Short mmCIF file of N, CA and C in Angstrom, two decimals:
data_model
loop_
_atom_site.label_atom_id
_atom_site.label_comp_id
_atom_site.label_asym_id
_atom_site.label_seq_id
_atom_site.Cartn_x
_atom_site.Cartn_y
_atom_site.Cartn_z
N MET X 1 84.63 88.09 44.55
CA MET X 1 85.65 87.50 43.72
C MET X 1 85.06 86.29 42.99
N THR X 2 85.44 86.13 41.77
CA THR X 2 85.02 84.99 40.97
C THR X 2 85.75 83.74 41.46
N ASP X 3 85.05 82.62 41.46
CA ASP X 3 85.68 81.36 41.86
C ASP X 3 86.86 81.06 40.95
N ARG X 4 87.92 80.52 41.54
CA ARG X 4 89.12 80.14 40.79
C ARG X 4 89.34 78.64 40.97
N PHE X 5 89.87 78.02 39.93
CA PHE X 5 90.06 76.58 39.93
C PHE X 5 91.46 76.23 39.44
N VAL X 6 91.96 75.10 39.94
CA VAL X 6 93.24 74.56 39.48
C VAL X 6 93.03 73.12 39.02
N THR X 7 93.87 72.73 38.08
CA THR X 7 93.92 71.34 37.64
C THR X 7 95.13 70.71 38.31
N VAL X 8 94.90 69.58 38.96
CA VAL X 8 95.96 68.83 39.63
C VAL X 8 96.15 67.55 38.83
N SER X 9 97.39 67.28 38.40
CA SER X 9 97.62 66.16 37.49
C SER X 9 98.77 65.27 37.93
N LEU X 10 98.60 63.99 37.67
CA LEU X 10 99.70 63.04 37.67
C LEU X 10 100.03 62.88 36.19
N ASP X 11 101.08 63.53 35.75
CA ASP X 11 101.33 63.71 34.32
C ASP X 11 101.59 62.40 33.57
N LYS X 12 102.47 61.55 34.07
CA LYS X 12 102.80 60.29 33.40
C LYS X 12 101.58 59.38 33.30
N ARG X 13 100.76 59.37 34.32
CA ARG X 13 99.57 58.53 34.33
C ARG X 13 98.42 59.15 33.55
N GLY X 14 98.53 60.43 33.19
CA GLY X 14 97.50 61.09 32.40
C GLY X 14 96.18 61.28 33.13
N VAL X 15 96.26 61.48 34.45
CA VAL X 15 95.06 61.62 35.28
C VAL X 15 95.07 63.00 35.93
N SER X 16 93.90 63.62 35.98
CA SER X 16 93.82 64.93 36.64
C SER X 16 92.47 65.09 37.33
N CYS X 17 92.43 66.09 38.21
CA CYS X 17 91.20 66.46 38.87
C CYS X 17 91.16 67.99 38.92
N THR X 18 90.00 68.52 39.23
CA THR X 18 89.82 69.97 39.31
C THR X 18 89.48 70.34 40.74
N ALA X 19 90.15 71.37 41.25
CA ALA X 19 89.91 71.83 42.62
C ALA X 19 89.56 73.31 42.61
N LYS X 20 88.65 73.67 43.50
CA LYS X 20 88.27 75.07 43.71
C LYS X 20 89.16 75.65 44.78
N LEU X 21 89.72 76.83 44.53
CA LEU X 21 90.50 77.52 45.54
C LEU X 21 89.57 78.03 46.64
N LEU X 22 90.01 77.93 47.87
CA LEU X 22 89.23 78.37 49.02
C LEU X 22 89.65 79.79 49.41
N ASP X 23 89.43 80.72 48.48
CA ASP X 23 89.83 82.11 48.68
C ASP X 23 89.21 82.73 49.92
N ASP X 24 88.01 82.30 50.28
CA ASP X 24 87.33 82.87 51.45
C ASP X 24 87.94 82.38 52.77
N ARG X 25 88.61 81.23 52.76
CA ARG X 25 89.15 80.66 53.99
C ARG X 25 90.67 80.78 54.11
N ALA X 26 91.35 80.82 52.97
CA ALA X 26 92.82 80.89 52.96
C ALA X 26 93.28 81.87 51.87
N PRO X 27 92.89 83.13 51.99
CA PRO X 27 93.15 84.09 50.91
C PRO X 27 94.63 84.33 50.62
N VAL X 28 95.46 84.38 51.64
CA VAL X 28 96.89 84.66 51.43
C VAL X 28 97.55 83.47 50.74
N THR X 29 97.23 82.27 51.19
CA THR X 29 97.79 81.06 50.59
C THR X 29 97.32 80.90 49.15
N CYS X 30 96.03 81.09 48.92
CA CYS X 30 95.49 80.96 47.56
C CYS X 30 96.16 81.95 46.62
N ALA X 31 96.34 83.18 47.06
CA ALA X 31 97.00 84.20 46.21
C ALA X 31 98.43 83.79 45.90
N ALA X 32 99.16 83.28 46.89
CA ALA X 32 100.55 82.87 46.68
C ALA X 32 100.64 81.72 45.68
N VAL X 33 99.78 80.71 45.84
CA VAL X 33 99.81 79.57 44.92
C VAL X 33 99.39 80.01 43.52
N TRP X 34 98.32 80.75 43.41
CA TRP X 34 97.79 81.19 42.12
C TRP X 34 98.86 81.95 41.32
N GLU X 35 99.56 82.84 41.99
CA GLU X 35 100.59 83.63 41.31
C GLU X 35 101.77 82.79 40.87
N ALA X 36 102.03 81.69 41.56
CA ALA X 36 103.17 80.83 41.24
C ALA X 36 102.88 79.80 40.14
N LEU X 37 101.61 79.59 39.82
CA LEU X 37 101.25 78.56 38.84
C LEU X 37 101.75 78.93 37.44
N PRO X 38 102.11 77.92 36.64
CA PRO X 38 102.04 76.47 36.89
C PRO X 38 103.24 75.98 37.71
N LEU X 39 103.00 74.92 38.46
CA LEU X 39 104.03 74.27 39.26
C LEU X 39 104.00 72.77 39.01
N GLY X 40 105.15 72.16 38.97
CA GLY X 40 105.23 70.72 38.82
C GLY X 40 106.56 70.21 39.33
N SER X 41 106.56 69.03 39.92
CA SER X 41 107.78 68.44 40.46
C SER X 41 107.55 66.95 40.70
N ASP X 42 108.61 66.25 41.07
CA ASP X 42 108.50 64.83 41.39
C ASP X 42 107.43 64.63 42.45
N VAL X 43 106.65 63.58 42.29
CA VAL X 43 105.61 63.28 43.27
C VAL X 43 106.13 62.28 44.29
N TYR X 44 105.62 62.41 45.50
CA TYR X 44 105.91 61.48 46.58
C TYR X 44 104.59 61.01 47.16
N HIS X 45 104.58 59.80 47.70
CA HIS X 45 103.42 59.33 48.45
C HIS X 45 103.80 59.39 49.92
N ALA X 46 102.89 59.84 50.76
CA ALA X 46 103.17 60.03 52.19
C ALA X 46 103.58 58.73 52.87
N LYS X 47 104.49 58.89 53.83
CA LYS X 47 104.86 57.79 54.73
C LYS X 47 104.02 57.85 56.00
N TYR X 48 103.80 59.05 56.51
CA TYR X 48 103.16 59.23 57.80
C TYR X 48 101.67 59.56 57.72
N ALA X 49 101.31 60.48 56.84
CA ALA X 49 99.95 61.02 56.83
C ALA X 49 98.92 60.06 56.25
N ARG X 50 99.37 59.11 55.48
CA ARG X 50 98.55 58.03 54.95
C ARG X 50 98.15 58.24 53.50
N ASN X 51 96.97 58.81 53.22
CA ASN X 51 96.43 58.88 51.86
C ASN X 51 96.71 60.24 51.23
N GLU X 52 97.99 60.50 51.00
CA GLU X 52 98.45 61.81 50.54
C GLU X 52 99.52 61.64 49.47
N ILE X 53 99.42 62.45 48.42
CA ILE X 53 100.52 62.61 47.48
C ILE X 53 100.93 64.07 47.53
N TYR X 54 102.19 64.33 47.23
CA TYR X 54 102.67 65.71 47.33
C TYR X 54 103.92 65.90 46.48
N ALA X 55 104.24 67.17 46.26
CA ALA X 55 105.46 67.57 45.56
C ALA X 55 106.12 68.67 46.37
N LEU X 56 107.44 68.75 46.27
CA LEU X 56 108.23 69.75 46.99
C LEU X 56 108.73 70.82 46.03
N PHE X 57 108.66 72.08 46.48
CA PHE X 57 109.04 73.22 45.66
C PHE X 57 109.89 74.19 46.46
N PRO X 58 110.74 74.96 45.78
CA PRO X 58 111.39 76.07 46.47
C PRO X 58 110.32 77.09 46.87
N ALA X 59 110.57 77.86 47.90
CA ALA X 59 109.61 78.89 48.31
C ALA X 59 109.29 79.79 47.12
N PHE X 60 108.02 80.11 46.94
CA PHE X 60 107.63 80.95 45.82
C PHE X 60 106.87 82.20 46.22
N ALA X 61 106.51 82.33 47.47
CA ALA X 61 105.79 83.52 47.94
C ALA X 61 106.79 84.54 48.47
N ALA X 62 106.48 85.82 48.31
CA ALA X 62 107.34 86.87 48.85
C ALA X 62 107.49 86.70 50.36
N GLU X 63 106.38 86.32 51.01
CA GLU X 63 106.35 86.01 52.44
C GLU X 63 105.53 84.75 52.61
N GLU X 64 105.99 83.85 53.45
CA GLU X 64 105.23 82.62 53.66
C GLU X 64 103.86 82.95 54.25
N PRO X 65 102.81 82.27 53.77
CA PRO X 65 101.47 82.53 54.29
C PRO X 65 101.36 82.18 55.77
N PRO X 66 100.47 82.88 56.47
CA PRO X 66 100.21 82.51 57.87
C PRO X 66 99.42 81.20 57.90
N LEU X 67 99.32 80.60 59.05
CA LEU X 67 98.60 79.34 59.19
C LEU X 67 97.09 79.65 59.20
N GLU X 68 96.54 79.78 58.00
CA GLU X 68 95.11 80.07 57.84
C GLU X 68 94.40 78.79 57.41
N ASN X 69 93.17 78.62 57.86
CA ASN X 69 92.37 77.43 57.57
C ASN X 69 93.16 76.14 57.85
N PRO X 70 93.72 76.01 59.05
CA PRO X 70 94.58 74.87 59.34
C PRO X 70 93.80 73.58 59.62
N THR X 71 94.50 72.47 59.41
CA THR X 71 93.96 71.16 59.76
C THR X 71 95.10 70.21 60.10
N VAL X 72 94.80 69.22 60.92
CA VAL X 72 95.68 68.07 61.12
C VAL X 72 94.94 66.79 60.73
N THR X 73 93.71 66.94 60.24
CA THR X 73 92.90 65.79 59.80
C THR X 73 92.28 66.09 58.44
N PRO X 74 93.11 66.18 57.39
CA PRO X 74 92.55 66.49 56.07
C PRO X 74 91.59 65.40 55.59
N ILE X 75 90.62 65.84 54.79
CA ILE X 75 89.62 64.93 54.24
C ILE X 75 89.88 64.72 52.75
N PRO X 76 89.25 63.71 52.15
CA PRO X 76 89.44 63.47 50.73
C PRO X 76 89.13 64.72 49.91
N GLY X 77 90.06 65.05 49.03
CA GLY X 77 89.90 66.20 48.15
C GLY X 77 90.56 67.46 48.65
N ASP X 78 91.07 67.46 49.88
CA ASP X 78 91.76 68.65 50.39
C ASP X 78 93.10 68.83 49.69
N LEU X 79 93.39 70.08 49.32
CA LEU X 79 94.73 70.48 48.89
C LEU X 79 95.33 71.24 50.06
N CYS X 80 96.51 70.84 50.47
CA CYS X 80 97.15 71.47 51.62
C CYS X 80 98.51 72.03 51.25
N TYR X 81 98.89 73.06 51.99
CA TYR X 81 100.16 73.78 51.83
C TYR X 81 100.92 73.64 53.14
N PHE X 82 102.18 73.21 53.03
CA PHE X 82 103.05 73.07 54.20
C PHE X 82 104.37 73.75 53.88
N THR X 83 105.04 74.24 54.91
CA THR X 83 106.41 74.72 54.74
C THR X 83 107.31 74.02 55.73
N PHE X 84 108.51 73.72 55.26
CA PHE X 84 109.53 73.07 56.07
C PHE X 84 110.86 73.74 55.78
N SER X 85 111.80 73.56 56.69
CA SER X 85 113.16 74.03 56.42
C SER X 85 113.96 72.87 55.84
N GLU X 86 115.08 73.22 55.25
CA GLU X 86 115.98 72.21 54.69
C GLU X 86 116.40 71.21 55.76
N THR X 87 116.65 71.69 56.97
CA THR X 87 117.10 70.78 58.03
C THR X 87 116.00 69.85 58.49
N GLU X 88 114.75 70.29 58.43
CA GLU X 88 113.64 69.42 58.85
C GLU X 88 113.47 68.24 57.90
N LEU X 89 113.71 68.45 56.61
CA LEU X 89 113.50 67.39 55.62
C LEU X 89 114.80 66.77 55.12
N GLY X 90 115.93 67.25 55.60
CA GLY X 90 117.22 66.83 55.05
C GLY X 90 117.80 65.57 55.61
N THR X 91 117.15 64.92 56.56
CA THR X 91 117.71 63.70 57.13
C THR X 91 117.48 62.50 56.20
N ALA X 92 118.35 61.53 56.31
CA ALA X 92 118.28 60.34 55.45
C ALA X 92 116.97 59.58 55.61
N SER X 93 116.34 59.67 56.78
CA SER X 93 115.12 58.90 57.02
C SER X 93 113.98 59.31 56.08
N TYR X 94 114.02 60.52 55.56
CA TYR X 94 112.96 60.96 54.64
C TYR X 94 113.20 60.43 53.23
N GLY X 95 114.45 60.19 52.87
CA GLY X 95 114.75 59.58 51.58
C GLY X 95 114.65 60.50 50.38
N TYR X 96 114.65 61.80 50.57
CA TYR X 96 114.57 62.72 49.43
C TYR X 96 115.92 62.81 48.73
N GLU X 97 115.86 62.99 47.41
CA GLU X 97 117.09 63.26 46.67
C GLU X 97 117.65 64.59 47.14
N GLU X 98 118.94 64.72 47.06
CA GLU X 98 119.62 65.93 47.50
C GLU X 98 118.99 67.19 46.90
N LYS X 99 118.67 67.15 45.61
CA LYS X 99 118.14 68.34 44.92
C LYS X 99 116.75 68.76 45.43
N ALA X 100 116.03 67.85 46.06
CA ALA X 100 114.67 68.16 46.52
C ALA X 100 114.66 69.12 47.70
N VAL X 101 115.71 69.08 48.54
CA VAL X 101 115.68 69.91 49.75
C VAL X 101 116.95 70.71 50.01
N ARG X 102 118.10 70.22 49.59
CA ARG X 102 119.37 70.89 49.92
C ARG X 102 119.46 72.27 49.29
N GLY X 103 119.94 73.21 50.10
CA GLY X 103 120.14 74.58 49.61
C GLY X 103 118.87 75.41 49.58
N ARG X 104 117.77 74.85 50.03
CA ARG X 104 116.50 75.59 50.07
C ARG X 104 116.20 75.95 51.52
N ARG X 105 116.28 77.19 51.82
CA ARG X 105 115.99 77.62 53.19
C ARG X 105 114.58 77.23 53.59
N THR X 106 113.65 77.39 52.64
CA THR X 106 112.27 76.99 52.86
C THR X 106 111.86 76.04 51.75
N VAL X 107 111.23 74.94 52.13
CA VAL X 107 110.69 73.97 51.19
C VAL X 107 109.17 74.01 51.31
N VAL X 108 108.49 74.19 50.18
CA VAL X 108 107.03 74.20 50.15
C VAL X 108 106.55 72.84 49.69
N ASP X 109 105.62 72.30 50.40
CA ASP X 109 105.01 71.00 50.12
C ASP X 109 103.55 71.27 49.75
N LEU X 110 103.19 70.97 48.50
CA LEU X 110 101.80 71.06 48.06
C LEU X 110 101.26 69.64 47.96
N ALA X 111 100.17 69.39 48.68
CA ALA X 111 99.68 68.02 48.83
C ALA X 111 98.22 67.89 48.42
N LEU X 112 97.89 66.69 47.97
CA LEU X 112 96.51 66.29 47.70
C LEU X 112 96.20 65.08 48.57
N PHE X 113 95.12 65.17 49.32
CA PHE X 113 94.64 64.04 50.12
C PHE X 113 93.49 63.39 49.36
N TYR X 114 93.58 62.07 49.15
CA TYR X 114 92.64 61.42 48.24
C TYR X 114 91.71 60.42 48.90
N GLU X 115 91.88 60.17 50.17
CA GLU X 115 91.03 59.20 50.87
C GLU X 115 90.92 59.63 52.32
N ARG X 116 90.08 58.96 53.09
CA ARG X 116 89.82 59.30 54.50
C ARG X 116 90.93 58.82 55.43
N ASN X 117 90.75 59.16 56.71
CA ASN X 117 91.57 58.66 57.82
C ASN X 117 93.03 59.12 57.76
N ASN X 118 93.23 60.41 57.49
CA ASN X 118 94.56 61.00 57.48
C ASN X 118 94.81 61.70 58.81
N LEU X 119 96.04 61.66 59.26
CA LEU X 119 96.42 62.32 60.50
C LEU X 119 97.82 62.90 60.31
N LEU X 120 97.92 64.22 60.46
CA LEU X 120 99.18 64.91 60.19
C LEU X 120 100.06 64.96 61.43
N ILE X 121 100.64 63.81 61.72
CA ILE X 121 101.59 63.70 62.82
C ILE X 121 102.84 63.03 62.27
N ASN X 122 103.99 63.55 62.69
CA ASN X 122 105.27 63.08 62.19
C ASN X 122 106.10 62.60 63.37
N GLY X 123 106.73 61.47 63.22
CA GLY X 123 107.52 60.89 64.31
C GLY X 123 108.65 61.78 64.79
N ASP X 124 109.22 62.60 63.92
CA ASP X 124 110.32 63.48 64.30
C ASP X 124 109.85 64.81 64.88
N MET X 125 108.73 65.32 64.40
CA MET X 125 108.34 66.69 64.74
C MET X 125 106.99 66.82 65.44
N GLY X 126 106.20 65.77 65.51
CA GLY X 126 104.89 65.86 66.14
C GLY X 126 103.82 66.32 65.16
N TRP X 127 102.87 67.09 65.66
CA TRP X 127 101.76 67.56 64.83
C TRP X 127 102.27 68.52 63.75
N ILE X 128 101.77 68.34 62.53
CA ILE X 128 102.16 69.17 61.39
C ILE X 128 100.88 69.73 60.76
N PRO X 129 100.38 70.86 61.25
CA PRO X 129 99.17 71.41 60.63
C PRO X 129 99.45 71.91 59.21
N GLY X 130 98.49 71.67 58.34
CA GLY X 130 98.58 72.15 56.97
C GLY X 130 97.51 73.20 56.72
N ILE X 131 97.74 74.02 55.72
CA ILE X 131 96.77 75.03 55.30
C ILE X 131 95.92 74.42 54.19
N VAL X 132 94.63 74.31 54.41
CA VAL X 132 93.73 73.81 53.36
C VAL X 132 93.39 75.00 52.45
N TRP X 133 93.89 74.94 51.21
CA TRP X 133 93.73 76.05 50.28
C TRP X 133 92.86 75.70 49.07
N GLY X 134 92.51 74.43 48.93
CA GLY X 134 91.68 74.02 47.80
C GLY X 134 90.91 72.76 48.12
N SER X 135 89.85 72.52 47.34
CA SER X 135 89.02 71.34 47.52
C SER X 135 88.64 70.79 46.15
N VAL X 136 88.90 69.50 45.94
CA VAL X 136 88.60 68.88 44.65
C VAL X 136 87.09 68.84 44.44
N VAL X 137 86.67 69.30 43.27
CA VAL X 137 85.25 69.33 42.93
C VAL X 137 84.91 68.40 41.77
N GLU X 138 85.93 67.89 41.10
CA GLU X 138 85.69 66.99 39.96
C GLU X 138 86.89 66.08 39.76
N GLY X 139 86.62 64.78 39.56
CA GLY X 139 87.67 63.83 39.21
C GLY X 139 88.40 63.20 40.38
N LEU X 140 87.87 63.30 41.59
CA LEU X 140 88.59 62.77 42.75
C LEU X 140 88.73 61.25 42.69
N GLN X 141 87.69 60.53 42.28
CA GLN X 141 87.78 59.07 42.27
C GLN X 141 88.85 58.58 41.30
N GLU X 142 88.93 59.18 40.13
CA GLU X 142 89.95 58.79 39.15
C GLU X 142 91.34 59.09 39.70
N MET X 143 91.47 60.25 40.35
CA MET X 143 92.76 60.61 40.94
C MET X 143 93.10 59.67 42.09
N ALA X 144 92.12 59.31 42.91
CA ALA X 144 92.36 58.38 44.02
C ALA X 144 92.83 57.02 43.50
N ASP X 145 92.23 56.56 42.42
CA ASP X 145 92.67 55.28 41.83
C ASP X 145 94.11 55.38 41.37
N ALA X 146 94.48 56.49 40.74
CA ALA X 146 95.86 56.69 40.29
C ALA X 146 96.81 56.81 41.47
N CYS X 147 96.37 57.42 42.56
CA CYS X 147 97.19 57.53 43.76
C CYS X 147 97.44 56.16 44.37
N GLN X 148 96.44 55.31 44.38
CA GLN X 148 96.63 53.95 44.87
C GLN X 148 97.63 53.19 44.00
N ASP X 149 97.55 53.41 42.69
CA ASP X 149 98.52 52.79 41.78
C ASP X 149 99.93 53.32 42.07
N LEU X 150 100.03 54.62 42.33
CA LEU X 150 101.31 55.23 42.67
C LEU X 150 101.88 54.58 43.93
N TRP X 151 101.03 54.36 44.94
CA TRP X 151 101.44 53.73 46.18
C TRP X 151 101.97 52.32 45.93
N ARG X 152 101.27 51.57 45.12
CA ARG X 152 101.62 50.17 44.90
C ARG X 152 102.73 50.00 43.86
N ALA X 153 102.68 50.76 42.76
CA ALA X 153 103.62 50.57 41.65
C ALA X 153 104.85 51.45 41.75
N GLY X 154 104.76 52.54 42.51
CA GLY X 154 105.90 53.43 42.67
C GLY X 154 105.73 54.78 41.99
N ALA X 155 106.47 55.72 42.48
CA ALA X 155 106.36 57.11 42.03
C ALA X 155 107.48 57.54 41.09
N VAL X 156 108.48 56.70 40.89
CA VAL X 156 109.63 57.09 40.08
C VAL X 156 109.18 57.51 38.68
N GLY X 157 109.63 58.69 38.27
CA GLY X 157 109.32 59.19 36.94
C GLY X 157 107.99 59.91 36.83
N GLU X 158 107.23 59.98 37.92
CA GLU X 158 105.92 60.64 37.89
C GLU X 158 106.05 62.07 38.42
N THR X 159 105.26 62.95 37.85
CA THR X 159 105.24 64.37 38.23
C THR X 159 103.85 64.75 38.70
N LEU X 160 103.80 65.52 39.78
CA LEU X 160 102.55 66.12 40.26
C LEU X 160 102.57 67.58 39.83
N SER X 161 101.53 67.98 39.08
CA SER X 161 101.46 69.33 38.53
C SER X 161 100.21 70.05 38.99
N PHE X 162 100.35 71.35 39.15
CA PHE X 162 99.24 72.25 39.50
C PHE X 162 99.23 73.35 38.44
N ARG X 163 98.05 73.54 37.79
CA ARG X 163 97.90 74.57 36.75
C ARG X 163 96.57 75.27 36.94
N ARG X 164 96.52 76.50 36.45
CA ARG X 164 95.24 77.21 36.44
C ARG X 164 94.29 76.48 35.51
N ALA X 165 93.06 76.32 35.95
CA ALA X 165 92.05 75.63 35.12
C ALA X 165 91.29 76.65 34.28
#
């Protein structure tokens, strides 16, 4: 199979990076994401995992991918796929707008990890393994700088987008 790439963007900030899909390690997840592209939604910065930005989407795969190529310690440049139920993310402590999770039996979280020392543990649910489906190959430092700005200046009005490169 020919290598496939996605562009990950913070649209308002005009910053993007390029990631290679890890088809050899997470083929089911890569196929599901690839077929769903383009995707874009409000961006969030992690509360628990540390150096992570992510967006929430309604389920887009015919069947949710199995836990392939899992991690609880993502490294800089990892793209991860998570699934949650509406009830797992629907509590006030998460702070999501009603439209982000309500009425969605399954919520898909597509995340970019931009710096070291991440640990996927959640105070409510414990360990949260993610599927590593992509790895940034170009533009990570620029994206990391924008992610730090997002952390400090806020995410309101910003969109995280994934497109075929």
